Amino acid sequence: MNPSVCFYDYQPAPADMRAEVIHGLSQDQKRIPPKFFYDRRGSRLFDAITELPEYYPTRTEIGILHSHGAEMAEVVGRGALLVELGSGSSLKIRCLLEALEPAVYVPVDISRDHLMESATKLAASFPGLEVHAACADYSVPFGLPVEPNGHDLAAFFPGSSIGNFDPADARHFLERIGTLVGPGGKLLIGVDLVKDSRTLHAAYNDAQGVTADFNLNLLRRINRELEGDFDLATFEHNAFFNADESRIEMHLVSRIEQTVRVAGRGFAFRAGESIHTESSYKYTIEGFQALARQAGFEAARCWTDTKQLFSVHCLRFG
Ligand code: AVI
């Protein structure tokens, strides 16, 4: 491993998938948390989604980071200790590192191998950068692995992953980021915007069926890991924009009346009954800033693309 990367293992507890899936399938509106999409195949399918012509968020956010990196650096401040939550392949931060010139970069991710590999590669491309990689579940509170040593604190949370939280959970999550960066700390966060429902619908119903495959892969994973007997041919992907809630909802709909067994229990489905697998909230700029205010942040600056598809906000805590 590259000596310029320090690695910290907070040993995040594995999610209790069995208990959470049984609980979710026992509700009137059956549901399974979206975090279970990301097994090895699911993560590969998500990467494929980000390159689909219909899925605008990833390429639009990267465009915004490239176009406005220098202004972002002015607002965030150079020489900070920068924590990235859910850093994955650390691809997006690469667009900003030259402009932001952080003193220390702390990628945080739950996937240990992926984190070590990405952090090592990044440290090799930016030899002057101190990298402290933390294997942790960023959705539960954790402390910084390094002392700020006088550096300002900033967090980076791209990808509109905040949209996969219900608003109350999103607020709590933002509060926890506030605690992490402290008074005066900054948060740079990517947020997908409300737009015409055709564009939204297409982004979650791509012509190649990759999103459908990603959604159905959840049942494949449950069959493998929880002794399930879902017949994938009897379920179909359904994604639609729920305008009242301002969110895309993804569901898996049973085409027939049937009983499915998971972890030794039976779950009855009516024909047309669904499992709600993901919500992806879409915000207006003002709506997101109001949510951030409730969590103790004030809006410092917001950047969008020319079509106003996506936004990147810089927020200041306290
Ligand atoms: C990870 N997250 C921000 C994606 C989204 O758009 O809500 C997950 C996704 N689901 C279907 N396509 C992409």
XYZ file of C-alpha atoms and ligand atoms in Angstrom:
331
model
C 0.000 0.000 0.000
C 1.151 3.544 -0.735
C 2.821 4.936 2.431
C 1.188 8.344 1.943
C -2.249 6.880 2.761
C -3.177 6.275 6.397
C -5.982 3.791 6.734
C -8.469 3.687 9.639
C -10.950 0.887 10.132
C -14.024 1.758 12.192
C -15.286 -1.763 11.491
C -18.800 -0.787 10.494
C -21.306 -3.422 11.631
C -22.751 -5.272 8.641
C -26.385 -4.307 8.119
C -28.784 -6.920 9.394
C -30.217 -7.581 5.958
C -32.324 -10.533 7.115
C -34.130 -8.545 9.844
C -34.570 -5.449 7.667
C -35.929 -7.378 4.666
C -38.354 -9.419 6.801
C -39.539 -6.248 8.524
C -39.959 -4.418 5.210
C -41.863 -7.250 3.515
C -44.218 -7.443 6.512
C -45.509 -3.864 6.058
C -48.818 -3.006 4.314
C -46.770 -1.219 1.637
C -43.940 -3.697 1.303
C -40.530 -2.008 1.199
C -36.837 -2.882 1.085
C -34.182 -0.219 1.881
C -32.211 0.919 -1.192
C -28.856 0.317 0.549
C -29.330 -3.379 -0.289
C -29.069 -2.662 -4.042
C -25.306 -2.477 -3.790
C -23.907 -5.983 -3.869
C -21.093 -6.509 -6.387
C -23.444 -6.831 -9.377
C -25.679 -3.994 -8.122
C -22.685 -1.662 -7.789
C -21.607 -2.510 -11.342
C -25.138 -1.879 -12.607
C -25.234 1.466 -10.799
C -21.941 2.441 -12.473
C -23.560 1.517 -15.818
C -26.612 3.663 -14.961
C -24.390 6.714 -14.444
C -23.255 6.413 -18.072
C -26.699 5.996 -19.634
C -27.820 8.733 -22.032
C -31.060 9.207 -20.035
C -29.372 9.409 -16.597
C -28.334 13.071 -16.586
C -27.342 13.582 -12.870
C -23.790 12.206 -12.907
C -22.516 13.902 -16.033
C -24.330 17.140 -15.191
C -22.845 17.290 -11.687
C -19.348 16.578 -13.029
C -19.847 19.391 -15.564
C -20.786 21.789 -12.742
C -17.742 20.754 -10.675
C -15.452 21.290 -13.677
C -16.967 24.643 -14.637
C -17.139 26.165 -11.166
C -14.310 24.515 -9.224
C -12.406 27.782 -8.812
C -15.463 29.591 -7.411
C -16.154 26.641 -5.125
C -12.613 26.925 -3.807
C -13.191 30.627 -3.057
C -16.286 29.827 -0.987
C -15.077 26.615 0.694
C -11.583 27.986 1.281
C -8.272 26.412 0.240
C -6.097 24.339 2.552
C -9.025 22.673 4.358
C -9.379 19.232 5.842
C -11.866 17.783 3.367
C -14.006 14.765 4.274
C -15.840 12.948 1.482
C -18.805 10.858 2.631
C -19.352 7.739 0.529
C -16.247 8.387 -1.551
C -16.554 5.226 -3.716
C -14.036 5.543 -6.531
C -13.181 9.153 -5.507
C -13.848 10.179 -9.116
C -15.785 13.387 -8.503
C -13.315 14.809 -5.999
C -10.637 14.562 -8.695
C -12.466 17.378 -10.543
C -12.027 19.617 -7.496
C -8.699 18.762 -5.897
C -6.617 21.060 -8.065
C -8.913 24.007 -7.399
C -9.631 23.305 -3.716
C -6.039 22.405 -2.779
C -7.094 20.754 0.508
C -4.328 20.089 3.019
C -5.858 16.764 4.035
C -8.364 14.531 2.234
C -10.401 12.022 4.254
C -12.387 9.643 2.026
C -15.000 7.702 4.021
C -16.641 4.587 2.614
C -18.140 1.376 3.908
C -16.543 -0.775 1.225
C -13.031 -1.466 2.600
C -11.298 -2.883 -0.499
C -12.734 -0.283 -2.835
C -11.741 2.503 -0.430
C -8.147 1.318 -0.051
C -7.705 0.912 -3.775
C -9.220 4.306 -4.653
C -7.388 6.178 -1.875
C -4.073 4.655 -2.915
C -4.612 5.617 -6.556
C -5.631 9.131 -5.600
C -2.606 9.633 -3.347
C -0.379 8.494 -6.228
C -1.929 11.134 -8.540
C -1.682 13.917 -5.923
C 1.668 13.277 -4.207
C 1.528 16.396 -1.977
C -1.853 15.485 -0.530
C -2.186 13.888 2.911
C -4.806 11.130 2.582
C -6.455 9.505 5.623
C -8.944 6.895 4.428
C -11.652 5.828 6.903
C -13.661 2.659 6.470
C -16.915 3.602 8.207
C -20.675 3.688 7.738
C -21.182 7.394 7.209
C -24.901 7.090 7.952
C -24.124 6.594 11.652
C -22.103 9.093 13.723
C -18.313 8.683 13.653
C -15.404 10.901 14.670
C -12.695 12.232 12.383
C -9.648 9.958 12.222
C -7.272 12.965 12.296
C -7.040 16.149 14.321
C -7.916 19.251 12.248
C -4.647 20.846 13.471
C -5.904 24.317 12.664
C -7.294 23.426 9.218
C -10.839 24.523 8.393
C -13.217 21.598 8.015
C -15.267 20.873 4.915
C -17.391 17.921 3.814
C -18.220 16.762 0.285
C -21.373 14.726 -0.405
C -21.981 14.535 -4.159
C -24.339 12.486 -6.335
C -27.659 13.613 -4.842
C -27.463 10.668 -2.465
C -29.222 13.010 -0.027
C -32.277 12.482 -2.276
C -32.458 8.826 -1.233
C -33.285 9.868 2.363
C -36.823 10.828 3.365
C -36.798 14.557 4.246
C -36.827 13.973 8.049
C -33.890 11.555 7.745
C -32.148 13.961 5.356
C -32.429 16.677 8.000
C -30.957 14.422 10.693
C -28.170 13.388 8.372
C -27.336 17.035 7.605
C -27.330 17.756 11.349
C -24.752 15.014 11.815
C -22.583 16.494 9.059
C -22.895 19.806 10.905
C -21.579 18.141 14.061
C -18.707 16.671 12.053
C -17.562 19.943 10.430
C -18.455 22.148 13.440
C -19.307 25.861 13.543
C -18.111 27.639 10.407
C -17.480 24.300 8.653
C -18.606 23.944 5.048
C -20.573 21.335 3.157
C -20.420 20.983 -0.618
C -23.389 18.846 -1.628
C -24.904 17.719 -4.947
C -28.710 17.845 -5.161
C -30.895 16.818 -8.083
C -33.525 19.382 -9.060
C -37.253 19.145 -9.783
C -37.844 19.232 -13.525
C -40.297 18.113 -16.178
C -41.613 14.662 -15.423
C -40.641 13.296 -18.865
C -36.937 13.871 -18.225
C -37.269 12.398 -14.748
C -39.241 9.412 -15.983
C -36.703 8.651 -18.720
C -33.785 8.798 -16.244
C -35.297 5.948 -14.196
C -36.802 4.001 -17.142
C -33.876 3.796 -19.564
C -34.370 2.209 -22.963
C -31.686 -0.451 -22.374
C -33.381 -1.647 -19.186
C -30.283 -1.212 -16.978
C -32.287 0.482 -14.211
C -34.867 -2.323 -14.360
C -32.051 -4.846 -14.028
C -30.572 -2.852 -11.095
C -33.963 -2.884 -9.349
C -34.654 -6.594 -10.010
C -31.127 -7.491 -8.869
C -32.367 -6.869 -5.330
C -34.563 -9.971 -5.605
C -31.657 -11.960 -7.033
C -29.562 -10.899 -4.029
C -32.315 -11.875 -1.557
C -32.643 -15.277 -3.260
C -28.908 -15.836 -2.875
C -28.276 -14.395 0.581
C -31.585 -14.981 2.379
C -32.761 -18.296 0.909
C -35.439 -16.496 -1.122
C -37.463 -18.007 -3.953
C -38.485 -14.893 -5.896
C -39.228 -15.782 -9.523
C -37.810 -12.684 -11.229
C -39.959 -13.264 -14.319
C -43.066 -12.591 -12.212
C -41.896 -9.132 -11.047
C -41.467 -5.966 -13.070
C -39.680 -2.663 -12.569
C -41.909 0.372 -12.125
C -40.494 3.874 -11.636
C -42.599 7.035 -11.690
C -42.505 10.629 -10.504
C -44.769 11.214 -7.509
C -45.313 14.970 -7.903
C -47.099 15.359 -4.540
C -44.024 14.042 -2.714
C -41.551 15.441 -5.281
C -39.826 12.090 -5.611
C -39.164 9.320 -8.053
C -40.447 6.083 -6.583
C -39.035 2.752 -7.691
C -41.118 -0.350 -7.121
C -41.000 -4.032 -8.009
C -44.517 -5.103 -8.982
C -45.773 -8.682 -8.779
C -47.444 -9.587 -12.082
C -49.421 -12.379 -10.395
C -50.946 -13.411 -7.096
C -48.311 -15.484 -5.353
C -46.560 -16.325 -2.089
C -42.782 -15.873 -1.948
C -40.572 -17.436 0.704
C -37.685 -15.494 2.240
C -35.597 -16.632 5.215
C -38.092 -19.375 6.024
C -41.174 -17.117 5.965
C -43.971 -16.707 3.422
C -45.017 -13.319 2.011
C -48.265 -13.101 0.045
C -48.555 -10.789 -2.966
C -51.734 -9.775 -4.780
C -51.421 -9.357 -8.562
C -50.196 -5.769 -9.040
C -48.908 -5.418 -5.464
C -45.474 -3.809 -5.184
C -42.357 -3.591 -3.055
C -41.202 0.043 -2.741
C -37.439 -0.176 -3.224
C -36.256 3.444 -3.501
C -37.306 7.072 -3.280
C -35.217 9.691 -5.007
C -36.335 13.142 -3.854
C -35.997 16.082 -6.219
C -35.660 19.537 -4.690
C -35.980 23.134 -5.784
C -32.956 25.239 -4.827
C -35.030 27.125 -2.251
C -36.606 23.919 -0.937
C -33.216 22.352 -0.326
C -31.856 25.510 1.289
C -34.861 25.539 3.641
C -34.160 21.913 4.619
C -30.491 22.765 5.191
C -31.487 25.738 7.381
C -33.572 23.425 9.569
C -30.387 21.399 10.097
C -28.408 24.481 11.147
C -26.724 25.337 7.825
C -26.933 28.600 5.951
C -26.642 28.752 2.177
C -23.325 30.243 1.055
C -23.620 29.685 -2.719
C -25.308 27.422 -5.254
C -24.209 26.466 -8.770
C -26.305 24.815 -11.489
C -25.926 23.821 -15.132
C -27.470 25.946 -17.872
C -30.556 23.716 -18.080
C -31.040 23.821 -14.288
C -31.062 20.037 -14.107
C -28.781 19.669 -11.080
C -27.367 21.829 -8.287
C -24.240 21.907 -6.149
C -24.643 23.849 -2.894
C -22.029 25.218 -0.570
C -23.501 25.464 2.941
C -21.942 26.928 6.082
C -22.723 25.380 9.475
C -23.688 27.413 12.535
C -27.582 6.801 -5.683
N -28.771 7.591 -6.040
C -28.510 9.022 -5.926
C -29.384 7.210 -7.330
C -30.644 8.071 -7.604
O -30.726 8.603 -8.714
O -31.463 8.216 -6.707
C -29.763 5.738 -7.345
C -30.482 5.318 -8.595
N -31.589 4.619 -8.628
C -31.952 4.403 -9.872
N -31.107 5.024 -10.676
C -30.160 5.583 -9.884
